Coordinates of C-alpha atoms in Angstrom, one line a residue:
Chain A
M534 CA -6.2 9.6 -8.1
A535 CA -7.1 12.8 -6.2
K536 CA -9.6 15.1 -7.8
Q537 CA -8.6 18.7 -8.0
D538 CA -10.1 21.3 -5.6
L539 CA -11.5 18.6 -3.3
I540 CA -10.9 18.6 0.4
Y541 CA -10.3 15.2 2.0
L542 CA -11.6 14.7 5.5
F543 CA -10.3 11.7 7.3
L544 CA -12.4 11.0 10.4
C545 CA -12.5 8.4 13.1
R546 CA -15.5 6.7 14.8
A547 CA -17.8 7.4 11.9
D548 CA -20.6 5.3 13.5
K549 CA -20.9 7.9 16.3
R550 CA -20.6 10.9 14.0
K551 CA -23.6 10.2 11.7
K552 CA -25.3 13.5 12.4
L553 CA -22.1 15.4 11.6
L554 CA -21.7 13.4 8.3
T555 CA -25.1 14.4 7.1
E556 CA -24.5 18.0 8.0
I557 CA -21.2 18.0 6.0
E558 CA -22.9 16.4 3.0
K559 CA -25.5 19.2 3.0
K560 CA -23.2 22.2 3.6
F561 CA -19.9 21.3 1.9
P562 CA -20.2 19.6 -1.5
N563 CA -16.4 19.8 -2.0
I564 CA -15.5 17.8 1.1
Q565 CA -14.9 14.1 0.6
T566 CA -15.1 12.1 3.8
I567 CA -13.1 9.0 4.5
N568 CA -13.7 6.7 7.4
I569 CA -10.7 5.3 9.4
H570 CA -10.8 3.3 12.6
C571 CA -8.7 5.6 14.7
A572 CA -6.9 8.9 14.1
G573 CA -3.7 7.1 15.0
R574 CA -4.2 5.0 11.9
F575 CA -3.8 8.0 9.6
N576 CA -0.5 7.9 7.7
P577 CA 0.8 11.4 6.7
I578 CA 2.3 10.1 3.5
L579 CA -1.3 9.8 2.2
A580 CA -1.7 13.5 2.7
F581 CA 1.6 14.1 0.8
K582 CA 0.3 12.0 -2.1
L583 CA -3.1 13.8 -2.2
L584 CA -1.6 17.2 -2.0
Q585 CA 1.0 16.3 -4.7
Q586 CA -1.9 15.4 -7.0
K587 CA -3.4 18.9 -6.4
A588 CA -6.0 18.1 -3.8
A589 CA -7.1 21.4 -2.2
G590 CA -6.5 20.2 1.4
V591 CA -6.4 17.4 3.9
I592 CA -8.0 17.4 7.3
L593 CA -7.8 14.8 10.0
L594 CA -10.7 14.8 12.6
G595 CA -9.8 12.9 15.7
C596 CA -11.1 12.6 19.3
D597 CA -9.9 14.9 22.0
T598 CA -7.1 14.0 24.5
G599 CA -8.1 11.2 26.8
D600 CA -11.2 10.3 24.7
C601 CA -9.5 8.0 22.2
H602 CA -11.2 4.6 22.0
Y603 CA -7.8 3.1 21.7
R604 CA -6.5 5.3 24.5
E605 CA -3.4 6.8 22.7
G606 CA -4.1 6.9 19.0
N607 CA -4.6 10.7 18.8
L608 CA -1.4 11.3 20.7
F609 CA 0.6 9.4 18.1
S610 CA -1.2 11.2 15.3
E611 CA -0.8 14.6 16.8
R612 CA 3.0 14.4 16.7
R613 CA 3.0 12.9 13.2
I614 CA 0.8 15.6 11.9
F615 CA 3.1 18.2 13.4
L616 CA 6.1 16.7 11.6
A617 CA 4.2 16.3 8.3
R618 CA 3.2 19.9 8.4
E619 CA 6.8 21.0 8.9
T620 CA 7.9 18.6 6.1
L621 CA 5.5 20.4 3.8
H622 CA 6.8 23.8 4.9
G623 CA 10.4 22.5 4.5
F624 CA 9.7 21.6 0.9
G625 CA 8.3 25.0 0.1
M626 CA 4.6 24.1 0.3
D627 CA 1.8 25.6 2.3
R628 CA 1.6 23.8 5.6
N629 CA -1.9 25.0 6.4
R630 CA -3.4 22.8 3.7
L631 CA -2.9 19.9 6.1
Q632 CA -4.7 20.4 9.4
A633 CA -5.9 18.3 12.4
L634 CA -9.0 18.9 14.4
W635 CA -9.6 17.3 17.8
Y636 CA -13.2 17.0 18.8
N637 CA -15.4 14.4 20.5
P638 CA -18.2 12.7 18.5
K639 CA -20.7 14.7 20.5
Q640 CA -19.3 18.1 19.4
I641 CA -20.8 19.1 16.0
A642 CA -21.0 22.9 15.9
P643 CA -17.3 23.6 16.5
V644 CA -16.3 21.1 13.8
L645 CA -18.6 22.7 11.2
E646 CA -17.2 26.1 12.2
S647 CA -13.6 25.2 11.7
L648 CA -14.4 23.4 8.4
E649 CA -15.9 26.6 7.2
T650 CA -12.9 28.7 8.1
F651 CA -10.7 26.1 6.4
T652 CA -12.8 26.1 3.1
K653 CA -12.7 29.9 3.2
Y654 CA -8.9 29.8 3.6
I655 CA -8.6 27.5 0.6
S656 CA -10.9 29.5 -1.6
N657 CA -8.8 32.6 -0.7
L658 CA -5.7 30.9 -1.9
A659 CA -7.4 29.7 -5.1
S660 CA -8.5 33.3 -5.9
K661 CA -4.9 34.5 -5.4
G662 CA -3.8 31.9 -7.9
D663 CA -1.6 30.2 -5.3
S664 CA -1.1 26.6 -6.3
I665 CA 0.9 24.1 -4.3
Chain B
M665 CA 44.7 12.2 11.7
I666 CA 43.9 8.8 13.1
S667 CA 47.2 7.3 14.1
E668 CA 48.6 3.9 13.5
K669 CA 48.7 3.4 17.3
I670 CA 44.9 3.5 17.4
S671 CA 44.7 1.0 14.6
Q672 CA 47.1 -1.4 16.5
Q673 CA 45.3 -0.9 19.9
V674 CA 41.9 -1.7 18.3
K675 CA 43.3 -4.8 16.7
N676 CA 44.8 -6.0 20.0
L677 CA 41.5 -5.5 21.8
I678 CA 39.6 -7.4 19.1
Q679 CA 42.1 -10.3 19.5
Q680 CA 41.3 -10.5 23.2
E681 CA 37.5 -10.1 22.8
F682 CA 36.9 -12.4 19.8
K683 CA 35.2 -15.7 20.5
T684 CA 34.0 -18.2 17.9
G685 CA 30.6 -17.2 16.6
D686 CA 31.3 -13.5 16.7
V687 CA 31.4 -11.2 13.7
I688 CA 33.7 -8.3 13.4
L689 CA 32.7 -5.2 11.4
S690 CA 35.7 -3.0 10.5
Y691 CA 37.7 -1.5 7.7
Q692 CA 40.3 -2.9 5.4
D693 CA 42.5 -1.6 2.5
S694 CA 40.6 -2.2 -0.7
G695 CA 43.6 -2.1 -3.1
T696 CA 42.4 0.9 -4.9
P697 CA 44.5 3.9 -3.7
G698 CA 42.7 6.0 -1.1
V699 CA 39.7 3.7 -0.7
M700 CA 38.9 1.8 2.5
T701 CA 36.2 -0.8 2.4
P702 CA 34.1 -2.5 5.1
I703 CA 35.2 -6.0 6.1
F704 CA 33.2 -8.7 7.8
I705 CA 35.4 -11.1 9.8
H706 CA 34.3 -14.5 11.0
S707 CA 37.6 -16.2 11.9
K708 CA 40.5 -15.2 14.1
E709 CA 43.1 -15.4 11.3
D710 CA 41.6 -12.5 9.4
I711 CA 41.9 -10.0 12.2
G712 CA 45.3 -8.9 10.8
K713 CA 43.6 -7.4 7.8
I714 CA 41.9 -4.6 9.9
L715 CA 43.3 -1.2 9.1
I716 CA 42.0 2.1 10.5
N717 CA 43.1 5.5 9.2
S718 CA 41.7 8.8 8.1
L719 CA 40.2 7.4 4.9
C720 CA 37.6 5.4 6.8
V721 CA 34.5 7.4 5.8
N722 CA 31.9 4.6 5.7
N723 CA 29.3 4.4 8.4
L724 CA 29.2 0.7 9.4
A725 CA 26.0 1.0 11.4
V726 CA 24.0 0.3 8.2
Y727 CA 25.0 -3.4 8.2
L728 CA 23.9 -4.0 11.8
S729 CA 20.2 -4.3 11.3
S730 CA 20.6 -7.0 8.6
F731 CA 22.2 -9.3 11.1
F732 CA 19.0 -9.4 13.2
Q733 CA 16.7 -10.3 10.3
S734 CA 15.6 -13.8 9.5
E735 CA 18.4 -14.7 7.2
Y736 CA 21.0 -14.6 9.9
K737 CA 19.4 -16.7 12.5
D738 CA 22.6 -18.4 13.6
I739 CA 24.0 -15.1 14.7
K740 CA 20.8 -14.3 16.5
Q741 CA 21.3 -17.3 18.7
K742 CA 25.0 -17.1 19.5
G743 CA 27.8 -14.6 19.3
R744 CA 28.1 -10.9 19.3
I745 CA 28.8 -8.3 16.7
I746 CA 32.0 -6.3 17.3
I747 CA 31.9 -3.0 15.5
T748 CA 34.5 -0.3 15.2
A749 CA 33.2 3.2 14.8
K750 CA 34.0 6.9 14.8
P751 CA 32.1 9.0 17.3
C752 CA 29.6 10.1 14.6
D753 CA 29.0 6.5 13.6
A754 CA 28.6 5.5 17.2
K755 CA 25.7 7.8 17.5
S756 CA 24.0 6.0 14.7
V757 CA 24.5 2.7 16.5
V758 CA 23.2 4.2 19.8
Q759 CA 20.1 5.6 18.0
M760 CA 19.4 2.1 16.5
I761 CA 19.6 0.6 20.0
S762 CA 17.2 3.2 21.3
D763 CA 14.8 2.5 18.4
E764 CA 14.9 -1.2 19.4
Q765 CA 16.3 -2.2 16.0
I766 CA 19.3 -4.1 17.5
P767 CA 19.7 -5.7 20.9
N768 CA 22.0 -3.9 23.3
E769 CA 23.7 -7.0 24.7
K770 CA 24.6 -8.5 21.3
I771 CA 26.8 -5.5 20.3
L772 CA 30.3 -4.6 21.3
L773 CA 30.8 -0.9 20.4
I774 CA 34.5 0.1 20.0
V775 CA 34.9 3.9 19.4
F776 CA 38.1 5.5 18.3
E777 CA 39.0 9.2 18.5
C778 CA 38.8 10.9 15.1
D779 CA 39.6 14.4 13.9
G780 CA 38.2 14.5 10.4
V781 CA 38.1 12.0 7.6
T782 CA 38.4 12.4 3.8
T783 CA 37.5 10.5 0.7
S784 CA 39.5 9.7 -2.4
R785 CA 37.0 11.8 -4.4
L786 CA 38.0 15.0 -2.5
I787 CA 41.7 14.2 -2.8
K788 CA 41.3 13.7 -6.6
E789 CA 39.5 17.1 -6.9
K790 CA 42.3 18.7 -4.9
V791 CA 45.2 17.1 -6.9
N792 CA 43.2 17.4 -10.2
Q793 CA 44.6 14.2 -11.7
E794 CA 44.9 10.5 -11.2
F795 CA 47.1 9.2 -8.4
S796 CA 48.6 5.8 -7.6
K797 CA 49.2 5.9 -3.8
I798 CA 48.3 7.8 -0.7
D799 CA 50.6 7.8 2.5
I800 CA 49.5 9.3 5.7
K801 CA 52.3 11.0 7.7
D802 CA 52.5 13.8 10.4
G803 CA 49.0 15.2 9.7
K804 CA 49.5 15.2 6.0
Y805 CA 48.4 13.1 3.0
I806 CA 51.3 12.4 0.8
V807 CA 49.9 11.7 -2.7
T808 CA 52.0 9.9 -5.2
L809 CA 50.9 11.1 -8.7
Q810 CA 51.2 9.0 -11.9
D811 CA 54.4 10.7 -13.0
K812 CA 56.0 9.5 -9.7
Q813 CA 56.1 13.0 -8.2
S814 CA 54.6 13.4 -4.8
Q815 CA 52.4 16.2 -3.4
S816 CA 51.5 16.7 0.3
I817 CA 48.1 18.0 1.3
Q818 CA 47.1 19.3 4.8
A819 CA 44.3 17.4 6.5
E820 CA 42.1 20.4 6.9
E821 CA 42.0 21.1 3.2
V822 CA 40.2 17.9 2.2
R823 CA 37.9 17.3 5.2
V824 CA 34.4 15.9 4.4
S825 CA 31.7 18.5 4.9
K826 CA 30.3 17.0 8.1
C827 CA 33.7 17.2 9.7
K828 CA 34.1 20.9 9.2
D829 CA 31.8 21.5 12.1
G830 CA 32.5 19.9 15.4
S831 CA 28.9 19.3 16.3
L832 CA 29.0 15.5 15.6
C833 CA 32.3 14.8 17.5
D834 CA 31.0 14.4 21.0
L835 CA 30.6 10.9 22.4
P836 CA 27.3 9.3 23.0
T837 CA 26.5 8.2 26.6
Y838 CA 26.7 4.5 25.6
Y839 CA 29.8 2.7 24.4
D840 CA 32.1 -0.2 25.4
Y841 CA 35.6 1.0 24.7
Y842 CA 37.0 4.4 23.6
F843 CA 40.5 4.9 22.2
V844 CA 42.2 8.3 22.4
G845 CA 45.3 9.5 20.6
T846 CA 45.3 11.3 17.3
E847 CA 48.5 12.3 15.4
K848 CA 49.4 16.0 15.6
S849 CA 47.0 18.0 13.5
S850 CA 44.6 20.8 14.2
K851 CA 41.5 19.7 16.1
I852 CA 38.1 20.5 14.8
D853 CA 36.7 23.6 16.4
Q854 CA 33.7 22.6 18.4
H855 CA 32.2 26.0 18.3
S856 CA 32.3 26.7 14.6
K857 CA 28.8 27.2 13.3
V858 CA 28.5 25.9 9.8
M859 CA 25.2 24.4 10.7
T860 CA 23.4 27.7 11.0
E861 CA 24.5 28.9 7.6
T862 CA 22.2 26.6 5.6
P863 CA 19.7 28.6 3.6
L864 CA 16.7 27.0 5.2
L865 CA 17.6 28.0 8.7
Q866 CA 18.2 31.6 7.9
E867 CA 14.5 32.2 7.5
R868 CA 15.3 35.2 5.5
L869 CA 14.4 33.5 2.3
S870 CA 10.8 33.8 1.1
R871 CA 8.8 30.7 0.3
T872 CA 9.2 31.1 -3.5
E873 CA 12.9 31.7 -3.2
F874 CA 13.3 28.6 -1.1
K875 CA 11.1 26.6 -3.4
K876 CA 13.6 27.4 -6.2
I877 CA 16.5 25.9 -4.2
V878 CA 14.4 22.8 -3.5
D879 CA 13.4 22.4 -7.2
T880 CA 16.9 22.9 -8.6
E881 CA 18.4 20.4 -6.1
L882 CA 15.7 17.7 -6.5
E883 CA 15.4 18.0 -10.2
K884 CA 18.9 16.4 -10.4
C885 CA 17.6 13.3 -8.5
I886 CA 17.5 10.1 -10.6
R887 CA 15.8 8.1 -7.8
C888 CA 18.5 5.4 -7.6
Y889 CA 17.5 5.1 -3.9
A890 CA 21.1 5.0 -2.8
C891 CA 20.4 7.5 0.0
R892 CA 17.7 5.2 1.3
N893 CA 19.8 2.1 1.2
I894 CA 22.9 3.6 2.9
C895 CA 20.9 5.2 5.7
P896 CA 21.1 3.6 9.2
A897 CA 18.0 5.4 10.2
C898 CA 15.9 4.1 7.3
F899 CA 15.3 0.6 8.6
C900 CA 12.0 -0.6 7.0
S901 CA 14.2 -2.6 4.5
E902 CA 11.9 -4.8 2.4
K903 CA 8.7 -3.3 3.9
C904 CA 9.5 0.1 2.4
I905 CA 6.3 1.7 0.9
I906 CA 8.3 2.7 -2.2
D907 CA 8.9 -0.8 -3.5
K908 CA 6.0 -2.6 -2.0
P909 CA 5.3 -5.4 -4.5
K910 CA 1.8 -6.4 -3.3
L911 CA 0.2 -3.1 -4.1
A912 CA -1.9 -3.2 -7.3
V913 CA -1.1 0.4 -8.0
P914 CA 2.3 1.5 -6.8
F915 CA 2.3 4.3 -4.3
L916 CA 5.1 6.1 -6.2
D917 CA 5.3 6.0 -10.0
K918 CA 8.6 4.8 -11.5
E919 CA 8.7 7.8 -13.8
V920 CA 11.4 10.3 -12.8
N921 CA 10.1 13.8 -12.7
L922 CA 10.2 16.7 -10.2
A923 CA 6.8 15.9 -8.7
N924 CA 7.6 12.3 -8.0
N925 CA 11.1 13.2 -6.8
I926 CA 9.7 15.6 -4.3
L927 CA 7.1 13.1 -3.1
F928 CA 9.9 10.5 -2.6
H929 CA 12.1 12.9 -0.6
M930 CA 9.1 14.1 1.5
I931 CA 8.3 10.5 2.5
R932 CA 11.9 9.9 3.3
F933 CA 12.6 13.0 5.3
N934 CA 9.3 12.6 7.2
H935 CA 10.2 9.0 8.2
V936 CA 13.8 9.7 9.1
A937 CA 13.5 13.1 10.7
P938 CA 13.2 12.0 14.4
N939 CA 16.2 9.5 14.2
C940 CA 18.6 11.1 11.8
T941 CA 22.0 11.7 13.4
E942 CA 23.4 13.6 10.4
C943 CA 26.1 11.1 9.6
G944 CA 26.2 12.5 6.1
E945 CA 26.2 9.2 4.3
C946 CA 23.3 10.0 2.0
E947 CA 25.1 13.0 0.7
R948 CA 28.4 11.1 0.2
V949 CA 26.8 8.3 -1.9
C950 CA 24.6 10.5 -4.0
P951 CA 25.7 10.1 -7.6
Q952 CA 24.1 13.4 -8.5
E953 CA 25.8 15.3 -5.6
I954 CA 22.5 16.7 -4.2
K955 CA 23.1 18.7 -1.0
L956 CA 20.8 16.6 1.1
S957 CA 22.3 17.8 4.4
I958 CA 20.6 21.2 4.1
F959 CA 17.3 19.5 4.6
Y960 CA 18.5 17.3 7.4
H961 CA 19.9 20.2 9.4
Y962 CA 16.5 21.8 9.1
F963 CA 14.5 18.8 10.3
N964 CA 17.0 17.9 13.1
R965 CA 16.9 21.4 14.5
L966 CA 13.2 21.3 14.4
V967 CA 12.8 18.0 16.3
K968 CA 15.4 19.3 18.8
K969 CA 13.5 22.5 19.3
E970 CA 10.0 21.1 19.5
F971 CA 10.4 17.8 21.2
G972 CA 13.6 18.5 23.1
F973 CA 15.2 15.4 21.7
V974 CA 18.7 15.0 20.3
S975 CA 19.1 11.8 18.3
G976 CA 21.9 9.4 19.1
K977 CA 22.7 10.9 22.5
S978 CA 21.5 8.2 24.8
D979 CA 20.4 4.6 24.3
L980 CA 17.8 4.9 27.0
E981 CA 15.9 7.8 25.5
R982 CA 13.2 6.6 23.2
Q983 CA 12.0 8.7 20.3
K984 CA 9.9 11.7 21.4
L985 CA 7.3 10.7 18.8
L986 CA 6.6 7.6 20.8
N987 CA 7.5 8.9 24.2
Y988 CA 4.3 10.6 25.4
R989 CA 2.2 10.5 28.6
L990 CA -1.5 10.1 28.7
G991 CA -3.3 13.3 29.6
E992 CA -0.7 15.4 27.7
E993 CA -2.1 18.4 25.9
L994 CA -2.4 18.3 22.2
V995 CA -0.8 21.1 20.2

């Protein structure tokens, strides 16, 4: 069951992102991280289920083009996320609650930056009283 | 109106092509007035039962994938499947071939020209009472009512909603035989634009306004899963996440309410979006008469626009979701 007002972050190659994980734990108490083997393993229907149960948002963090350990996982996922976002929009929901970030394990600062803008966006929606 | 000539020509061709071990998928008269049912033929004597006319609404492509699953191993080894299809159904077959659900060489695809079909439900609505017989003559349906009076209906008045627009009537690039020759009746206008008139595509509706349409439509859903079972593009069969028996906690609750209905339809649309050919079967079988096609128009347009991919056009073109090149830029 999804907890309300929690942001779910699915990320790949968690063993190489240890520094990032500790940073996230310090800075964002409302982000729950979930390890997956590859971004291509992410199934968009999980995002639907979480958002349906009033989770605040879902983010997928995958590697940049050409850097995927399994060569093409992020290319699969990128298209799936696009369709999933449009599905949300088509059913009258806010598509920006589902987002994908593409950064290498070495990049930490840009990830934290985009996470901050995302949490700001979500809290803005919450203050407006805009539920899904 | 699909003429009797076409029906006879198709029958003759099947007589020539049929060999032992083949299976024929076609239509027959069901006995109920105005209803044609699918027929599976295994022997040569039954070929005479085949009947093709303007009441053949069913899309037979649904049954194809079941032939290539484990239960039908004997067909897997020998014999072909001979299928008769309208141009819109042929697209479903071609899309299944391009999705690698059915092998190309095991299928004989016979396409016949069609200028609109109808169902007994629509005729019943038009006549507004029970009827005992339907004859098809000179571009008209002649309905014999219960008090033995007859009423004639023009073909255009009772067309199925997908046939009002000519967007599905063009042929796919792959087929084996194509029969031409319709009886005199007005052809479907290829350039009419019913498709753009769906509320989703107008973009003038605000999110809250559109949400209202979604809610009122999907609140009617009773989750009988008829739309999933009839869909040729929904080919997970027993692996479907919705009725996966091995999960300790089911992904989707059995309780029917709006939230669960929306989740079910979101999963289905998301899965089917890239390979839906808009054959309109889901809308036809829906017992609650939900206008599912307004969603499919939206998603098909989107896939066409963003990935440049038209489903069911060519058997060689794989789905654009899978057809990527390494080094391509992410959106």
